[in-house]
Short mmCIF file of C-alpha atoms in Angstrom, two decimals:
data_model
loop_
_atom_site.label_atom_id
_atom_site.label_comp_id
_atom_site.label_asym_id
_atom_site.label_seq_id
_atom_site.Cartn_x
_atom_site.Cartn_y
_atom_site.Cartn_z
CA UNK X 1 0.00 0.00 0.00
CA UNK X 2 1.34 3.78 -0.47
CA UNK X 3 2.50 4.61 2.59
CA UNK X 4 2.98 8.18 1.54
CA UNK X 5 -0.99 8.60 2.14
CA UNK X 6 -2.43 9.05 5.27
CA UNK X 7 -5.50 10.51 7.17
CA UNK X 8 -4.90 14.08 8.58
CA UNK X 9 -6.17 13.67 11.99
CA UNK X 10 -7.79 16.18 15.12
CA UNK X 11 -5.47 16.57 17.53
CA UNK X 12 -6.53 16.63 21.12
CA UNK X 13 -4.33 18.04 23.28
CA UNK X 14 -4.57 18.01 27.39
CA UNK X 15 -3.45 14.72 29.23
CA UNK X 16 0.06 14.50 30.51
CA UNK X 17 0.39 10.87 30.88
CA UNK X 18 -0.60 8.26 28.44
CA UNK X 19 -4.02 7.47 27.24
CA UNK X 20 -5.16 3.86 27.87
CA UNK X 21 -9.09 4.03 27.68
CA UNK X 22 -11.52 5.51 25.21
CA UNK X 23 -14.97 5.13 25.11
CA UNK X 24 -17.60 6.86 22.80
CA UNK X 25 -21.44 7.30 23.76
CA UNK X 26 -24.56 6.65 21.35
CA UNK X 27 -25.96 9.32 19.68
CA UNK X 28 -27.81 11.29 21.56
CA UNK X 29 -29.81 14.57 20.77
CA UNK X 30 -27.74 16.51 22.00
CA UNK X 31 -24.87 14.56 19.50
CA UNK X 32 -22.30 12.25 20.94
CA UNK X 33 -19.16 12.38 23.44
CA UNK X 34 -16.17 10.83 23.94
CA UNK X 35 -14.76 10.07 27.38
CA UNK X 36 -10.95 9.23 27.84
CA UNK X 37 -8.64 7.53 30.49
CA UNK X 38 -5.51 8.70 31.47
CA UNK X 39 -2.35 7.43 33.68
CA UNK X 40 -2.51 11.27 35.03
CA UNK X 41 -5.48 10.83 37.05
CA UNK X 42 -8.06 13.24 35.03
CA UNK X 43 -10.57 11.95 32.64
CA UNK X 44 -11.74 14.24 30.22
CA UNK X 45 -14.97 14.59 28.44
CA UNK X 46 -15.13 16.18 24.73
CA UNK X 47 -17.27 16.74 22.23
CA UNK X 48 -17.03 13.17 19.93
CA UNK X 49 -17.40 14.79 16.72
CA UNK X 50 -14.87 18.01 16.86
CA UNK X 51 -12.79 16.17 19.38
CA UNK X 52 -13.25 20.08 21.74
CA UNK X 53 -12.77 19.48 25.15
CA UNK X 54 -15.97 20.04 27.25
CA UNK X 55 -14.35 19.18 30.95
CA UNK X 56 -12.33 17.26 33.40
CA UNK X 57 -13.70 14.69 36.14
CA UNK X 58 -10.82 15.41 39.22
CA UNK X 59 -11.33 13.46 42.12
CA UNK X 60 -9.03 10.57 41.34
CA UNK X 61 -5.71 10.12 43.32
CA UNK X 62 -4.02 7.34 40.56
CA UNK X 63 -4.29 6.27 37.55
CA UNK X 64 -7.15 6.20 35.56
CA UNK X 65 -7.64 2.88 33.63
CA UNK X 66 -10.94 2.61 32.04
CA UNK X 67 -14.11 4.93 31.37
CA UNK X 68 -17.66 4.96 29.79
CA UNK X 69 -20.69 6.79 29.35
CA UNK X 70 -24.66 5.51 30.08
CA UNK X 71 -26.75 5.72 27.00
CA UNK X 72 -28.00 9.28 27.35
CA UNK X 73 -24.27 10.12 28.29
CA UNK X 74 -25.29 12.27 31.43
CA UNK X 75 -23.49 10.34 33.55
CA UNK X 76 -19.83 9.01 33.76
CA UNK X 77 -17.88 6.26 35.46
CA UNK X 78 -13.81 5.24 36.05
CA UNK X 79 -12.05 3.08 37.37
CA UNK X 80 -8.93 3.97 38.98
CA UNK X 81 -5.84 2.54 40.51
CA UNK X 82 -6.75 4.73 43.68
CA UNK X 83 -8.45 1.68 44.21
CA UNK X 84 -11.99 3.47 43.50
CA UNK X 85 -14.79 3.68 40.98
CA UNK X 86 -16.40 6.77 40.55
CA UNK X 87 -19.77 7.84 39.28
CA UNK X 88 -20.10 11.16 38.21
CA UNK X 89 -22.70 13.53 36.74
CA UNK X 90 -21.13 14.30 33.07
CA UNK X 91 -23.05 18.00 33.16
CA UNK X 92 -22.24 19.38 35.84
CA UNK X 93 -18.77 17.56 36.83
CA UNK X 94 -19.33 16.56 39.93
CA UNK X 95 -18.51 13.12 41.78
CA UNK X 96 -21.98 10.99 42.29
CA UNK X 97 -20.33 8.40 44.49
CA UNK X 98 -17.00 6.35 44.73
CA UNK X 99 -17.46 2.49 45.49
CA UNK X 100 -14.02 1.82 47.05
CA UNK X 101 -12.09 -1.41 46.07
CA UNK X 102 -9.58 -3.40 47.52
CA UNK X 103 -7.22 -3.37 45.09
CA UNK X 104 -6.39 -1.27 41.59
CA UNK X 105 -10.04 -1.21 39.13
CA UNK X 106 -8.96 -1.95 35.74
CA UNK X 107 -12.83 -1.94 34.40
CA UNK X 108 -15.95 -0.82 34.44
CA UNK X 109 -19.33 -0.50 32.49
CA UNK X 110 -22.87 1.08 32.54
CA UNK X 111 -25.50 -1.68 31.74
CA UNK X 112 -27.78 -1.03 28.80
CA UNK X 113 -30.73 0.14 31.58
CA UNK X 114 -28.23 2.15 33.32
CA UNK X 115 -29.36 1.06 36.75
CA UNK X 116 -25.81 -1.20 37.38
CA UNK X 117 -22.27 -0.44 37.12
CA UNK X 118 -20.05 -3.61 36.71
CA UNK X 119 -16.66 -3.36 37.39
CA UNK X 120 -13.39 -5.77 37.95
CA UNK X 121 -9.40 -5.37 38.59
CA UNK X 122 -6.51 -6.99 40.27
CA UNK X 123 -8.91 -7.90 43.22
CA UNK X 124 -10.17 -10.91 40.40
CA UNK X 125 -13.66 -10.42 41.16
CA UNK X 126 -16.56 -8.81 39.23
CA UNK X 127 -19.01 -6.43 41.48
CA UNK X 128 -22.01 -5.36 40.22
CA UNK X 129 -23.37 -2.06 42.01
CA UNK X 130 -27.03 -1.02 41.86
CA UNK X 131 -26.65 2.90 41.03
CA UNK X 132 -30.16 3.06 42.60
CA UNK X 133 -29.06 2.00 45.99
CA UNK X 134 -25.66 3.67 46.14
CA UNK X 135 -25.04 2.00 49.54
CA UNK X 136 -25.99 -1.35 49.26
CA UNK X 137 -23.33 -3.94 49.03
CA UNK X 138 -22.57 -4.98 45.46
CA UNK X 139 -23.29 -8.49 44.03
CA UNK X 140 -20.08 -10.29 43.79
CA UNK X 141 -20.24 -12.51 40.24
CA UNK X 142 -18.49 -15.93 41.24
CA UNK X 143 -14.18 -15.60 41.34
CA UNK X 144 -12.16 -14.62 37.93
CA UNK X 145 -9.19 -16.74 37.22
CA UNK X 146 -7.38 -14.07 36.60
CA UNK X 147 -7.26 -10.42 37.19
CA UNK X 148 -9.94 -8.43 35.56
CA UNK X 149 -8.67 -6.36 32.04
CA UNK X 150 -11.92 -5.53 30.26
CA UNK X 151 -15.66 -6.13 31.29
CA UNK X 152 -19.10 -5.34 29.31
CA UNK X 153 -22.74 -6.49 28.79
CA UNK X 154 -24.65 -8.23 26.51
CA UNK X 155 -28.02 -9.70 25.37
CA UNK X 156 -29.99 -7.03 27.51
CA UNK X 157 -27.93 -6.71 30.67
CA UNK X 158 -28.57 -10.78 30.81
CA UNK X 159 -24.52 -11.54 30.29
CA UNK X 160 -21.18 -10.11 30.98
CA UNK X 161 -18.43 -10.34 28.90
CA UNK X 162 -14.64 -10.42 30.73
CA UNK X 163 -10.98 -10.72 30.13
CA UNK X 164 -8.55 -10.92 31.88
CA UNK X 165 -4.45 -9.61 32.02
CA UNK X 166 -2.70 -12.78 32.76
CA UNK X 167 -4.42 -15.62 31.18
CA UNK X 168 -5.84 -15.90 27.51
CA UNK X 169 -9.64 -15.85 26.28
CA UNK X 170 -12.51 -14.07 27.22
CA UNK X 171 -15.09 -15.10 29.78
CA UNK X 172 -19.03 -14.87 29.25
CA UNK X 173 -21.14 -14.95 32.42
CA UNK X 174 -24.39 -15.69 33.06
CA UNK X 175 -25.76 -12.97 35.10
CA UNK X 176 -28.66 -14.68 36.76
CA UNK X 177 -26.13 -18.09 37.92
CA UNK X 178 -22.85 -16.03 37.90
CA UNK X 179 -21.53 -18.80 36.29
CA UNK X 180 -19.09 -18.96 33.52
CA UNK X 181 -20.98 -20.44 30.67
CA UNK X 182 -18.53 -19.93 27.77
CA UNK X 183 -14.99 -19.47 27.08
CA UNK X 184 -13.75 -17.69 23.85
CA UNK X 185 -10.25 -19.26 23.62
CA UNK X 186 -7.52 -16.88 22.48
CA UNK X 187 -3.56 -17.95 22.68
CA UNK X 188 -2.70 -14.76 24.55
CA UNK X 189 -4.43 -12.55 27.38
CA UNK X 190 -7.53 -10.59 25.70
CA UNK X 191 -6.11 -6.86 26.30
CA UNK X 192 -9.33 -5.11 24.20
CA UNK X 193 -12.56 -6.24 23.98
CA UNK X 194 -15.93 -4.64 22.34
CA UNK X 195 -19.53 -6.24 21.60
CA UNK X 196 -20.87 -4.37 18.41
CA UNK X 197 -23.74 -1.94 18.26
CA UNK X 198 -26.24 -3.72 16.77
CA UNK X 199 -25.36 -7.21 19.39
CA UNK X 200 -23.97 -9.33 16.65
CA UNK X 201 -20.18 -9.49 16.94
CA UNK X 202 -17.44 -9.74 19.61
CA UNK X 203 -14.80 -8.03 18.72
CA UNK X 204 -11.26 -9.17 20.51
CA UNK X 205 -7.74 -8.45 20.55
CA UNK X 206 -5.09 -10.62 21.51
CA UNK X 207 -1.88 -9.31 21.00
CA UNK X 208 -1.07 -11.46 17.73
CA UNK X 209 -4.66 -11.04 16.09
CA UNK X 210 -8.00 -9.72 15.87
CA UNK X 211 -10.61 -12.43 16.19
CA UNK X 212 -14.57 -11.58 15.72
CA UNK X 213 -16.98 -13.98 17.35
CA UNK X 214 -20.82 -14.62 16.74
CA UNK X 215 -22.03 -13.04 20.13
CA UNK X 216 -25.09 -14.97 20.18
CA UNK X 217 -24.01 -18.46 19.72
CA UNK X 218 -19.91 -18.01 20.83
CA UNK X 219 -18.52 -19.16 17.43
CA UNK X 220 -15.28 -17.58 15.76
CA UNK X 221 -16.32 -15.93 12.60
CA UNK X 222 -13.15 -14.01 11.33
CA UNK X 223 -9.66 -14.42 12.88
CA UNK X 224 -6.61 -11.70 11.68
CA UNK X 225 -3.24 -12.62 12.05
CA UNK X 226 -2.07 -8.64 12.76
CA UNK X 227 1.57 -7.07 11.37
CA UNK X 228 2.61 -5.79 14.70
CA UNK X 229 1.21 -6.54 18.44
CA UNK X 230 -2.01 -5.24 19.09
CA UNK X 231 -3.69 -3.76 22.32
CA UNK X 232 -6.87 -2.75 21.07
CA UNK X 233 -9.44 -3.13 18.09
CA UNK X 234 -12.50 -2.21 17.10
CA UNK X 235 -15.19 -3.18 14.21
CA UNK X 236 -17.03 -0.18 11.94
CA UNK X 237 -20.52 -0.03 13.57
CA UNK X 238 -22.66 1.08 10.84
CA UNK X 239 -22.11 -1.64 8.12
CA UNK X 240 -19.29 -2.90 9.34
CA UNK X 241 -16.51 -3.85 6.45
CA UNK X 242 -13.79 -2.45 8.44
CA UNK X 243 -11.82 -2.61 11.68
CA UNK X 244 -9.34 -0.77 13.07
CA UNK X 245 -6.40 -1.75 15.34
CA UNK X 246 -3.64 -0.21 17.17
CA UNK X 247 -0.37 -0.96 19.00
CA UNK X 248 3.09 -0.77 19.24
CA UNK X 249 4.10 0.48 16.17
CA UNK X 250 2.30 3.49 17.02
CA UNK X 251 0.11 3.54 13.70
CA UNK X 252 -3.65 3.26 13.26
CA UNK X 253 -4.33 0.06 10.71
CA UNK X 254 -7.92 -0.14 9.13
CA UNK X 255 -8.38 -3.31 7.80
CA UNK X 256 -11.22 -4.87 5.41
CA UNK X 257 -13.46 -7.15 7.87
CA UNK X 258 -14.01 -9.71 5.10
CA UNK X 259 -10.51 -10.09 3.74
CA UNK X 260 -8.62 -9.03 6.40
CA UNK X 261 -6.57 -6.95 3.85
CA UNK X 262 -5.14 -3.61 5.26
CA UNK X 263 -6.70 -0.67 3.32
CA UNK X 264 -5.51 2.03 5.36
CA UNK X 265 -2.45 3.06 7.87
CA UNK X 266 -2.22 6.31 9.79
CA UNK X 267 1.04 7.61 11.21
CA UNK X 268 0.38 10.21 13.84
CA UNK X 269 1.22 9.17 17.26
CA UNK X 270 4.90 9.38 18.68
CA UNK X 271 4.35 6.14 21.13
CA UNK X 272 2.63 3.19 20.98
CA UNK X 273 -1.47 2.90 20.68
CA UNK X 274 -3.22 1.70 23.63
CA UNK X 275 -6.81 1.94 22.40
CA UNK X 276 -8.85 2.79 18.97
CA UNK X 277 -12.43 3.48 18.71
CA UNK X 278 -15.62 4.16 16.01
CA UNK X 279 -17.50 6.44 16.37
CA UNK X 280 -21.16 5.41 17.33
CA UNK X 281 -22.31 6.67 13.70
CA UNK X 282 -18.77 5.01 11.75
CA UNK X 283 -17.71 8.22 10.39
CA UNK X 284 -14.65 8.76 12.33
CA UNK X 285 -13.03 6.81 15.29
CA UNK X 286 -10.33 7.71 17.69
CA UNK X 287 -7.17 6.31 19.05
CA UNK X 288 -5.00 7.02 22.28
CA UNK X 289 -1.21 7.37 23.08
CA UNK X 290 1.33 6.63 25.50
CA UNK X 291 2.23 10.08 23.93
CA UNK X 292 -0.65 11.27 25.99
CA UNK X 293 -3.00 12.92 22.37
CA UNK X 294 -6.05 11.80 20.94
CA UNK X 295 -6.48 11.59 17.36
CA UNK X 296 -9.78 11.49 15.75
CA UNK X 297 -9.49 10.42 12.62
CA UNK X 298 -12.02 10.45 9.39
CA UNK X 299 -13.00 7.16 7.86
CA UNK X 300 -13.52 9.11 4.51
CA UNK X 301 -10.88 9.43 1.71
CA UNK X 302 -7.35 9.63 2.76
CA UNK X 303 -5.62 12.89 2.08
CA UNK X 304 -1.61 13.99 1.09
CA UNK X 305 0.28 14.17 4.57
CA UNK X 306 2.04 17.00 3.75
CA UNK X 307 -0.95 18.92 5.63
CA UNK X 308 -0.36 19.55 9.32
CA UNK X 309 -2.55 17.69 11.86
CA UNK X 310 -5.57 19.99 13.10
CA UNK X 311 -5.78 20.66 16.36
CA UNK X 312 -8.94 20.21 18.31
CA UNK X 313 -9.80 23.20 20.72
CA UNK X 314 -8.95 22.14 24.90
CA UNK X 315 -7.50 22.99 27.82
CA UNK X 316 -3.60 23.55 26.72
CA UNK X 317 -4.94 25.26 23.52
CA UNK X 318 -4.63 29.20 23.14
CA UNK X 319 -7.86 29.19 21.04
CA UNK X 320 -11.29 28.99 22.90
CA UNK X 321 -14.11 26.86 21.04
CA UNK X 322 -16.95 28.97 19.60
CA UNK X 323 -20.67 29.20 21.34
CA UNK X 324 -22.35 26.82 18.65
CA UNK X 325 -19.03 24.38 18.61
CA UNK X 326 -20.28 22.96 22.42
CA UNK X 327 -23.32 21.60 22.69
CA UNK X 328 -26.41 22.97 24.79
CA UNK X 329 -26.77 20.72 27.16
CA UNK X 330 -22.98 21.29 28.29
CA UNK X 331 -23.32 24.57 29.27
CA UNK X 332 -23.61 24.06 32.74
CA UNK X 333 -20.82 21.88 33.20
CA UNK X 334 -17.95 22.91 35.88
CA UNK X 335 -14.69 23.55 33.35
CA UNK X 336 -11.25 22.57 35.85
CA UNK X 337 -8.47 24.67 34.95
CA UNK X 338 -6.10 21.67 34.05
CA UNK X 339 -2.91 24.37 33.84
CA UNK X 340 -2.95 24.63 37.66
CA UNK X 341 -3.42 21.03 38.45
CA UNK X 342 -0.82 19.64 40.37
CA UNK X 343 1.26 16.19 39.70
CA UNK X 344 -0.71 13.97 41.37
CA UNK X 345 1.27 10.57 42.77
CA UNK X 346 0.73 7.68 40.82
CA UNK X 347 -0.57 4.25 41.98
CA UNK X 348 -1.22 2.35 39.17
CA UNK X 349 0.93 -0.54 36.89
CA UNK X 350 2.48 0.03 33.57
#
């Protein structure tokens, strides 16, 4: 392929440690947002389409490993290495509540009814919280083998999906037995893991490949040996032909889903790529850095690279984002100055 070609991203400035979780919400009328994770303890919020930064969650004391959105994407969650999961409003800013762990929380997820918050770490156990009955004890799912990497739901709230950091596959659980009922079996620990929009596919990345698997019925559809190790993929959602996959050769590969054939490769990022993204409607997705940047890149033609990479308005930028560029329902949220945050002491693994 001609390498010469690639997709001139939006840059989005404002972390100052690597970026290890991304997570986009559904479209919503008021449009859609992206949430990201960061080793420097502040997730940020921003605007999914123009990549402008909208706000920071602070409350954290480590690193932050994973974040999502609920459907509506009014409220947020993280899980930290403070040894916390917070919930927090996503208008306003503020901190809901904070289940406390007993060890670092590498995951978490909303359910589809946003009344539960799953979550799992180096603890190896899966806690489902009911955010309706903040302090009531969670429901423990039976032991992990191994500690927690990546956690979501499928068929209606009804199973959860898991991986874990130091043993290979992915777990699904029945929710009602807490039972493992199915193993997907990978050769190497599952480091990304993503259950399509419309419920068909799950999408899983291995290190050495990209493997998609019939969500309904557990069987392996397509498997991708990769040209460099992986952390993270994820499949188009709107008619998805493509996937994307990034990691340590710091480029952004989109790949035909049928074939398998690489069709695209974006050089952007100066460190390797911890996690890639679509967009909820397919028209763009985004990938983070150990160089601590977002890049939201187009899925349309690709364009010369002799153009410079645009960057999207935030909080290290001197330009401020215009009135109509955030989006109504944002305007009340609590903007942190991020320039006078201080270094905040790290507890978290590499």
């Amino acid at each position: 392929m001609d390498r010469k070609k690639v997709a001139v991203p939006l840059v989005c400035h404002g972390h100052s440690r690597p970026v290890v979780d991304l997570f986009y919400s559904p479209i919503t009328p008021d449009g859609f947002f992206l949430i990201s994770a960061s080793k420097d303890s502040n997730p940020m919020l921003r605007n999914g389409e123009t990549g402008d930064w909208i706000g920071t969650f602070e409350g954290h004391k480590g690193a932050v490993w994973s974040c999502c959105l609920d459907t509506n994407a009014l409220y947020a969650a993280t899980g930290s290495a403070d040894f916390s999961a917070k919930v927090w409003d996503a208008i306003t800013g503020d901190e809901l509540h904070s289940f406390e762990h007993k060890h670092i929380v590498r995951a978490c997820a909303f359910s589809g009814d946003k009344h539960l918050l799953l979550t799992g770490g180096l603890e190896k156990v899966l806690r489902i919280f009911d955010l309706n009955r903040l302090d009531a004890p969670p429901r423990e799912v039976d032991k992990s083998p191994g500690s927690v990497r990546t956690v979501a739901w499928l068929h209606s709230d009804q199973t959860i999906l898991s991986s874990c950091t130091d043993i290979g596959g992915a777990r699904l659980w029945d929710v009602r037995s807490g039972k493992i009922v199915q193993t997907l079996d990978t050769k190497s620990s599952v480091t990304s893991a993503e259950v399509s929009q419309d419920g068909r596919y799950i999408t899983t990345a291995d290190g050495t490949s990209v493997k998609f698997w019939d969500a309904n019925y557990f069987g392996l559809v397509k498997s991708y040996d990769m040209p460099c190790t992986v952390e993270s993929a994820s499949l188009e959602p709107k008619y998805g032909n493509k996937f994307i996959a990034g990691g340590e050769d710091m480029w952004v590969h989109v790949f035909d889903f049928h074939t398998g054939e690489e069709i695209a490769c974006n050089k952007g990022h100066h460190g390797p790529v911890h996690c890639v993204r679509f967009s909820p409607g397919g028209e763009s997705y985004a990938s983070g850095s150990e160089d601590g940047t977002i890049r939201i890149w187009q899925t349309g033609p690709l364009t010369h690279d002799n153009k410079e990479a645009a960057p999207a308005t935030g909080p290290s930028s001197k330009g401020k984002p215009e009135a109509e560029e955030v989006f109504p329902k944002m305007e009340a949220l609590n903007i942190v100055d991020n320039g006078k945050a201080k270094e905040k002491e790290e507890a978290g693994i590499a």
